[in-house]
Tab-separated table of C-alpha atoms in Angstrom:
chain	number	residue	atom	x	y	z
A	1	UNK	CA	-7.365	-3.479	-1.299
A	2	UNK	CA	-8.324	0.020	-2.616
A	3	UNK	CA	-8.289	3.270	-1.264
A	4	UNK	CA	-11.407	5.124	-2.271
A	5	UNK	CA	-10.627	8.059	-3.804
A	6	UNK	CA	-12.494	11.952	-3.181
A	7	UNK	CA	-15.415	12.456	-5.017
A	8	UNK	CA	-15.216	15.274	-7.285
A	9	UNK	CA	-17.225	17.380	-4.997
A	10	UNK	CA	-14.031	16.716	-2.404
A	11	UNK	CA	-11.343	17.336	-5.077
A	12	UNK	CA	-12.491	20.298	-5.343
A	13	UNK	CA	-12.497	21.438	-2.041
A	14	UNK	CA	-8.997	19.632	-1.095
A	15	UNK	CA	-7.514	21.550	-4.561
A	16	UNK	CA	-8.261	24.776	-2.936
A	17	UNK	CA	-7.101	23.674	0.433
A	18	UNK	CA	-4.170	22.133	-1.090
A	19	UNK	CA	-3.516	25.605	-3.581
A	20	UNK	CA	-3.615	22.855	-6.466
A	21	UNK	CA	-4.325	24.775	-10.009
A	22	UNK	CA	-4.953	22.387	-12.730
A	23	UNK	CA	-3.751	24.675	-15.603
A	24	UNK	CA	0.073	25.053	-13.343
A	25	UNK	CA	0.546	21.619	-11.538
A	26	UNK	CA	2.121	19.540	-14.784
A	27	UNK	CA	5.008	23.070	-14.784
A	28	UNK	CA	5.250	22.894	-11.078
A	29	UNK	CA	6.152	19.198	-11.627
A	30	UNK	CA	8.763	19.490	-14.534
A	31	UNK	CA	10.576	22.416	-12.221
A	32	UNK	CA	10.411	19.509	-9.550
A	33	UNK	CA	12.062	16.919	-11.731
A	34	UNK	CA	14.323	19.472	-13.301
A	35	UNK	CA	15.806	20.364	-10.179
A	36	UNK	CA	16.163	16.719	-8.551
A	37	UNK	CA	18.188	16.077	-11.972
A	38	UNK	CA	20.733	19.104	-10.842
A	39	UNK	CA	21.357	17.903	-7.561
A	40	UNK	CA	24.295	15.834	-7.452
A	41	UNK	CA	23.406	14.047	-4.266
A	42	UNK	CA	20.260	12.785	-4.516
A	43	UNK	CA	18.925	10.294	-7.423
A	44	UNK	CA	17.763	11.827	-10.496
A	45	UNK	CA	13.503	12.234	-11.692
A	46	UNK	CA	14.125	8.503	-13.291
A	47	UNK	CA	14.239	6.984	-9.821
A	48	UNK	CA	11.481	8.275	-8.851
A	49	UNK	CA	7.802	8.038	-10.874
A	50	UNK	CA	5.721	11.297	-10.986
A	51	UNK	CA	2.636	10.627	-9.128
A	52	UNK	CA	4.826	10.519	-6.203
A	53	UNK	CA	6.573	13.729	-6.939
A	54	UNK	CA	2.732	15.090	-7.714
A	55	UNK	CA	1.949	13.552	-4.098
A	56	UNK	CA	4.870	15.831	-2.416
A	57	UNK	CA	3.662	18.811	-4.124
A	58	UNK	CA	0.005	18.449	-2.907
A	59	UNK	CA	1.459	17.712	0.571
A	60	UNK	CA	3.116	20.951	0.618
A	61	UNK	CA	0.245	22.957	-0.851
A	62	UNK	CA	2.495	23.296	-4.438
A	63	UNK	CA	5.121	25.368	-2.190
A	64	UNK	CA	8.322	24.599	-4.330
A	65	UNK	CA	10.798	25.184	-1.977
A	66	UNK	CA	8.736	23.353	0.642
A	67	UNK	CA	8.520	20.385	-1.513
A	68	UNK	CA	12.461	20.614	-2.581
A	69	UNK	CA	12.953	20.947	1.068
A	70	UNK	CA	10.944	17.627	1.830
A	71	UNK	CA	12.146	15.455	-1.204
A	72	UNK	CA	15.949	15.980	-0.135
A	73	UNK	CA	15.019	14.886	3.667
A	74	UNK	CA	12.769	11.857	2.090
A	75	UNK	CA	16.133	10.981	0.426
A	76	UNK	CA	18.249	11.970	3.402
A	77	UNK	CA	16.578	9.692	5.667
A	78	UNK	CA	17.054	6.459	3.668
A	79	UNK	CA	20.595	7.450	4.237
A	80	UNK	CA	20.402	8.208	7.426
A	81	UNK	CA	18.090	5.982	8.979
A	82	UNK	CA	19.515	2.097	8.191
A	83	UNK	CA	16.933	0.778	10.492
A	84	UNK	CA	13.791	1.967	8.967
A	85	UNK	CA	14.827	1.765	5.234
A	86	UNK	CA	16.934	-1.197	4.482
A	87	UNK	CA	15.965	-4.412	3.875
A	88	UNK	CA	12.356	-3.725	3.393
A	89	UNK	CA	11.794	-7.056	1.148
A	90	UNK	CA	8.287	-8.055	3.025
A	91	UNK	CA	8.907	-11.621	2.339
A	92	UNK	CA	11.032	-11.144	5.520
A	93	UNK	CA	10.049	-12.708	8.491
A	94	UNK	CA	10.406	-10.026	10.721
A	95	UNK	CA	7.990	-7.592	8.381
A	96	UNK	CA	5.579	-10.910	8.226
A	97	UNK	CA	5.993	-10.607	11.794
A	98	UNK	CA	4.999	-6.999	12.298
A	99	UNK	CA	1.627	-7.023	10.254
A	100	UNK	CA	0.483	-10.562	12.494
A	101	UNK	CA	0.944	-8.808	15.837
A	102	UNK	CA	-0.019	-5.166	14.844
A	103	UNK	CA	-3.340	-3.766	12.898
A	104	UNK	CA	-2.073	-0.740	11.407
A	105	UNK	CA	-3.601	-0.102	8.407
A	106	UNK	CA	-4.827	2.896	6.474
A	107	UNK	CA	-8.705	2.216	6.270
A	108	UNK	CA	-10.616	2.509	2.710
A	109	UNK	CA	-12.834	5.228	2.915
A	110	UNK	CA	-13.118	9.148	3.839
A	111	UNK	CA	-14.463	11.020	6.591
A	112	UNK	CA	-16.475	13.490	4.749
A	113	UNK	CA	-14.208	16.493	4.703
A	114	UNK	CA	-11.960	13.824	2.871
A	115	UNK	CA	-9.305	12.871	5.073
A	116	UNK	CA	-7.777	9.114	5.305
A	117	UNK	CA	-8.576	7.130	8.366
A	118	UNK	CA	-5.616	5.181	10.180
A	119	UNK	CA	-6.100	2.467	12.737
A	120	UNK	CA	-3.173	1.190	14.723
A	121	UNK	CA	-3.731	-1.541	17.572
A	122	UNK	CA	-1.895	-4.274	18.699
A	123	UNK	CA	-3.453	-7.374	17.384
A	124	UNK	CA	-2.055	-9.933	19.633
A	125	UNK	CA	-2.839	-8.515	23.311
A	126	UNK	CA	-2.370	-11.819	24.549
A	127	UNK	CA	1.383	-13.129	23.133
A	128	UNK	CA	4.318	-12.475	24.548
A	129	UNK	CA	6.034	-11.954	20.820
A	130	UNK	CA	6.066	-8.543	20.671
A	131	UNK	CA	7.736	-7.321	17.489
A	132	UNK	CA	10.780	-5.030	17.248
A	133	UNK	CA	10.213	-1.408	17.329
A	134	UNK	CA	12.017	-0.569	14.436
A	135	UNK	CA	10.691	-3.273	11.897
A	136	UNK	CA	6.905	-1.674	13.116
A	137	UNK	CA	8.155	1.795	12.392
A	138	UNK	CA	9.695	0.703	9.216
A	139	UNK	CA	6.447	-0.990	8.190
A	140	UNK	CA	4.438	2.435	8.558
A	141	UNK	CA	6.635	4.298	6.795
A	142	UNK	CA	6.797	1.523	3.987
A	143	UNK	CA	2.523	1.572	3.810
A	144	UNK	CA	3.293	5.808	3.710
A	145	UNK	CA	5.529	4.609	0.839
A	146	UNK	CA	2.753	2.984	-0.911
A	147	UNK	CA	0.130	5.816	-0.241
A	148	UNK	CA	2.376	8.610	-1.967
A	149	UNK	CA	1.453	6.344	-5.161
A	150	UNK	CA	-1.964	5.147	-4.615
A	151	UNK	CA	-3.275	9.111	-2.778
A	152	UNK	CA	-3.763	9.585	-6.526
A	153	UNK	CA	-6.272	12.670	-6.492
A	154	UNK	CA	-4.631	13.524	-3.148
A	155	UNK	CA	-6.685	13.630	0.100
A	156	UNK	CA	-7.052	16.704	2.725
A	157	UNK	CA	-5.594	15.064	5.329
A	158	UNK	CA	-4.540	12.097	7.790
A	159	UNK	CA	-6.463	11.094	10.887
A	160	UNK	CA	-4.949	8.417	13.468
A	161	UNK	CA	-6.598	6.376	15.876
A	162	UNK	CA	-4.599	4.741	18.167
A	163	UNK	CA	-6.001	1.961	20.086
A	164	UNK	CA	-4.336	1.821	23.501
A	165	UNK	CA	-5.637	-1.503	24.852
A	166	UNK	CA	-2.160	-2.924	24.750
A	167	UNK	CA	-0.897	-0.386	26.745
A	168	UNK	CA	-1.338	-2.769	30.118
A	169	UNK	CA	1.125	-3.110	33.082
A	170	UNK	CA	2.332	-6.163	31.790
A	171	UNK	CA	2.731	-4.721	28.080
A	172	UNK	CA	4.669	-1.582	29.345
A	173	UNK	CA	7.134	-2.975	31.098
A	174	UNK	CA	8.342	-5.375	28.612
A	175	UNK	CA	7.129	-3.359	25.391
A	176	UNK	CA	6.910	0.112	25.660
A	177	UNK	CA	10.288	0.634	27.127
A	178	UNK	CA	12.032	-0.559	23.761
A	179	UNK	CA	10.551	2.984	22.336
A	180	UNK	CA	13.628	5.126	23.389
A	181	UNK	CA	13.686	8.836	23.499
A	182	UNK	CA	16.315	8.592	20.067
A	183	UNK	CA	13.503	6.109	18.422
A	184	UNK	CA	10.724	8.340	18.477
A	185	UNK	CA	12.849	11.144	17.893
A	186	UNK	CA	13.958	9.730	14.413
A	187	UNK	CA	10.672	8.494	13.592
A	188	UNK	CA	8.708	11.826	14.258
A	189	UNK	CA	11.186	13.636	12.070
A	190	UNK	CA	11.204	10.387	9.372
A	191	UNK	CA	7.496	11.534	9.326
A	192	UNK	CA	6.851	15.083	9.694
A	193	UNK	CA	9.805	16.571	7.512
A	194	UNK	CA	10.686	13.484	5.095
A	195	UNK	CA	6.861	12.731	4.419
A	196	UNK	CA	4.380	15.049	2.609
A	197	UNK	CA	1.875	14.183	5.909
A	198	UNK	CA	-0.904	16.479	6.891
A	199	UNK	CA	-1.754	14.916	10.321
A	200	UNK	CA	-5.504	16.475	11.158
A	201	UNK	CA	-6.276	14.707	14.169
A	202	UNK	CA	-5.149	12.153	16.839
A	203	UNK	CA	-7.679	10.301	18.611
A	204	UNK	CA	-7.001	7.684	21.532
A	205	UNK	CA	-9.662	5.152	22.277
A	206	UNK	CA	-9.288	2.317	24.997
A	207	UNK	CA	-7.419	4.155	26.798
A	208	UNK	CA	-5.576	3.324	30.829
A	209	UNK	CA	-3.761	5.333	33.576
A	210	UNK	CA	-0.718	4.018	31.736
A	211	UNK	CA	-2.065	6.318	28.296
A	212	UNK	CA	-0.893	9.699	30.110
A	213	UNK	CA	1.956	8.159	30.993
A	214	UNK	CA	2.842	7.690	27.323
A	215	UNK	CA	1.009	10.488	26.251
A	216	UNK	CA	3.261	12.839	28.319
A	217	UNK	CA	6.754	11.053	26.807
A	218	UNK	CA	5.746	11.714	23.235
A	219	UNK	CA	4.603	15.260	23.803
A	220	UNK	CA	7.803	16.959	23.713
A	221	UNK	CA	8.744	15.594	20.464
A	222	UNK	CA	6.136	17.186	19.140
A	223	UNK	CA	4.839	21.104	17.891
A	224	UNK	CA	2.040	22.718	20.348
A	225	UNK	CA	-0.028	22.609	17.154
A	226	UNK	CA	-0.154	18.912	17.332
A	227	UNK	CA	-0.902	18.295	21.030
A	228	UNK	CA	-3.926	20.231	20.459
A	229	UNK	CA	-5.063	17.629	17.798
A	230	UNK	CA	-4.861	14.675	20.314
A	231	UNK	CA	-7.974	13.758	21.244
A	232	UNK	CA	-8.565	11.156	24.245
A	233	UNK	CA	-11.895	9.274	23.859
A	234	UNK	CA	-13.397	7.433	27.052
A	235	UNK	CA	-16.058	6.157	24.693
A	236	UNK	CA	-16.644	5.469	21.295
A	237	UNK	CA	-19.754	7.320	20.819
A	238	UNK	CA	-17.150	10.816	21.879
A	239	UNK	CA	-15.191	9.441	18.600
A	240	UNK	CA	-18.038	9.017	16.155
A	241	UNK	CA	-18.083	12.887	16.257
A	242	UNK	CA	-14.985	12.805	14.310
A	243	UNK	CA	-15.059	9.745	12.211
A	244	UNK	CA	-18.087	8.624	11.006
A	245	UNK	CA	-19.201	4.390	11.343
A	246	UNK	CA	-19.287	3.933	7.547
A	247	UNK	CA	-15.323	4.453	7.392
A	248	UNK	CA	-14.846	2.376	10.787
A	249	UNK	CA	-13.634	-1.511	11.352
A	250	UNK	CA	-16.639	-3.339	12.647
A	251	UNK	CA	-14.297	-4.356	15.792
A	252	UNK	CA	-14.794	-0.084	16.427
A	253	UNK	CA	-19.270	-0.473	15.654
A	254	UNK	CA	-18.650	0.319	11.929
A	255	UNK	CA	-19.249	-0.740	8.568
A	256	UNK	CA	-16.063	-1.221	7.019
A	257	UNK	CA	-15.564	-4.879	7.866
A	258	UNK	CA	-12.910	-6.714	10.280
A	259	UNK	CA	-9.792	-5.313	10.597
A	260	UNK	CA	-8.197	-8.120	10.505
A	261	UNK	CA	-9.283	-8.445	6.395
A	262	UNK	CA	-7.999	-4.690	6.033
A	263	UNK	CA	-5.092	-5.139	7.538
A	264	UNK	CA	-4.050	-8.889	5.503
A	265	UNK	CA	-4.971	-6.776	2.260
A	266	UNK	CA	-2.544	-4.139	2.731
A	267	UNK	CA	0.210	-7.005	3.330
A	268	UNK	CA	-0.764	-8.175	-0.001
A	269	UNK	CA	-0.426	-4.844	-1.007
A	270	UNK	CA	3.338	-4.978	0.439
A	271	UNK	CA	3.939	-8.210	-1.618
A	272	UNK	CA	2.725	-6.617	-4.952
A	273	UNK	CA	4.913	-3.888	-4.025
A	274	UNK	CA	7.855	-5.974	-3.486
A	275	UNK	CA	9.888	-4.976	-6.644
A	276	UNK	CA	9.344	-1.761	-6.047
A	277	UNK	CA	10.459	-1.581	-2.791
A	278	UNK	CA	14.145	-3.694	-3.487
A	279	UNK	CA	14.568	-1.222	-6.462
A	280	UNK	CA	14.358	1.281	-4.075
A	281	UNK	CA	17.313	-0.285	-2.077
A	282	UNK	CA	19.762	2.400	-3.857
A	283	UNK	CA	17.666	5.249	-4.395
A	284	UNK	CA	18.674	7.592	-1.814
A	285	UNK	CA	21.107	10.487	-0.932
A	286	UNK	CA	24.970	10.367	-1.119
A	287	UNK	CA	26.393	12.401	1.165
A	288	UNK	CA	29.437	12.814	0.099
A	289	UNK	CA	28.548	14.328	-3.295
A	290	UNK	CA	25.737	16.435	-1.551
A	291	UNK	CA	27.142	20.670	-2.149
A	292	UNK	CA	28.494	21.971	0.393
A	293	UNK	CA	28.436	20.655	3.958
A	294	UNK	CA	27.252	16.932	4.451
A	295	UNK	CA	24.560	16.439	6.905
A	296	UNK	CA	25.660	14.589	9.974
A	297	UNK	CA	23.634	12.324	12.506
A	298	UNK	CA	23.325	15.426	14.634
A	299	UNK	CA	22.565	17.918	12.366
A	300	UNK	CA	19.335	15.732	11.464
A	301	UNK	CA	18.797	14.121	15.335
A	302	UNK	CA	20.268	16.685	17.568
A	303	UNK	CA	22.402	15.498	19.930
A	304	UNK	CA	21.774	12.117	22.051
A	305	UNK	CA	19.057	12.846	24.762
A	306	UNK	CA	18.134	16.438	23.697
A	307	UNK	CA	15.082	16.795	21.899
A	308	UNK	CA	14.976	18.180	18.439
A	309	UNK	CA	12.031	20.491	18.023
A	310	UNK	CA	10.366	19.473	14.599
A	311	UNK	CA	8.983	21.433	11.869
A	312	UNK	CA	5.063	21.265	10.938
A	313	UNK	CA	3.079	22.948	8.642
């Protein structure tokens, strides 16, 4: 499985977009490093390879407080959130089990502006095994894992489509009521402040009555600058004016083959990631050595059942 690259006609557009200078971006790294190696709480540059450093810095336009900001929540997190960032061996059955049931895989190509096309479905509409919520959240962020390496050239931008044909009557009520308010809360901010993520768009396909319905319990979680990227689609000609057929699944009328073969590829790609992945077991913050003040479940959540509002660029 490979994720195409820009061309250099896009790199050079996403550089300026991204405020990447060539002649700066190998100093802006070494300050990165340098700094990670003075903090006493989080693990030092060796834990961590640079094009993944290089990744944060793109995804926070070479800001260097931004991406010091984002690097100590990536490591904060693994701390903090047990559920999405332990045991991520994918020879478990319970990962195994996520990427049968669900298609959520990042697709090969570009749109032509250069941003990376996610689909996310559920691939078993029929079976009543519906995997646990937090193995399929821990999955996504484990495939984000793999991107910060493999975005090598970096890319201007993520677009989701979220297929909502499992969002039936019989789905929701046994389903969709595992996502608790807390659940998407810590997800959201796993994503949006621990990940270097530039979420362009959101579009909805397939959609119910029921879609609303879960449309309007995400939307608080969530910046007015995202709702206005969520795009509903009652057809899929409406979302071939954002993403073109040559970067679609055929199940969606386009050219990039069965989703099913993407999505079986990037478990592969878990599997060659798998030493990577229990290395990473220990590489996170330490509270207790972190200066100052440690950060507490409700300095990073908010309290139970108030809603934290999150920070987007």
């Amino acid at each position: 499985m490979t994720l195409v690259q820009p061309t250099p006609e896009m790199q050079t557009r996403i550089r300026v977009e991204l405020n990447e200078d060539v002649s700066t971006r190998q100093k802006d790294l070494e300050h990165i490093k340098e700094w990670l190696d003075r903090q006493p709480h989080l693990p030092s540059s060796h834990d961590y390879d640079d094009g993944r450093i290089m990744t944060f810095l793109r995804g926070c336009k070479f800001s260097l407080e931004k991406t010091k900001r984002k690097l100590d929540m990536y490591f904060t997190m693994r701390t903090a959130v047990p559920e999405f960032f332990g045991n991520r061996d994918p020879e478990k059955d319970e990962i195994k089990e996520v990427m049968k049931i669900t298609n959520i895989p990042p697709l090969p190509g570009l749109t032509p502006n250069g941003r990376r096309v996610i689909v996310m479905r559920g691939a078993d509409l029929d079976g009543n095994n519906l995997p646990n919520v937090s193995d399929c959240m821990k999955v996504v962020l484990m495939i984000g894992d793999i991107r910060l390496k493999e975005e090598i050239v970096g890319v201007a931008g993520d677009v989701y489509v979220l297929d909502a044909a499992v969002a039936t009557p019989q789905h929701f009520a046994s389903h969709f009521s595992k996502f608790t308010p807390t659940l998407i809360k810590k997800f959201l901010i796993c994503v949006q402040e621990a990940y270097p993520v530039k979420l362009k768009e959101v579009h909805v396909i397939n959609v119910s009555p029921l879609v609303d319905t879960i449309i309007s319990f995400v939307r608080p979680f969530l910046k007015e600058k995202i709702r206005n990227r969520i795009h509903v689609h009652a057809d899929l000609d409406s979302l071939y004016k954002f993403v073109p057929k040559d970067v679609l699944p055929e199940e969606y009328g386009g050219y990039a083959g069965p989703i099913a073969d993407i999505n079986k590829q990037w478990y592969q790609k878990l599997m060659d990631y798998r030493d990577w992945f229990l290395q990473q077991e220990t590489v996170k913050a330490d509270e207790a050595r972190r200066p100052g003040k440690p950060k507490t479940h409700d300095d990073l959540f908010g309290l139970e059942g108030s809603f934290k509002q999150l920070t987007i660029d």
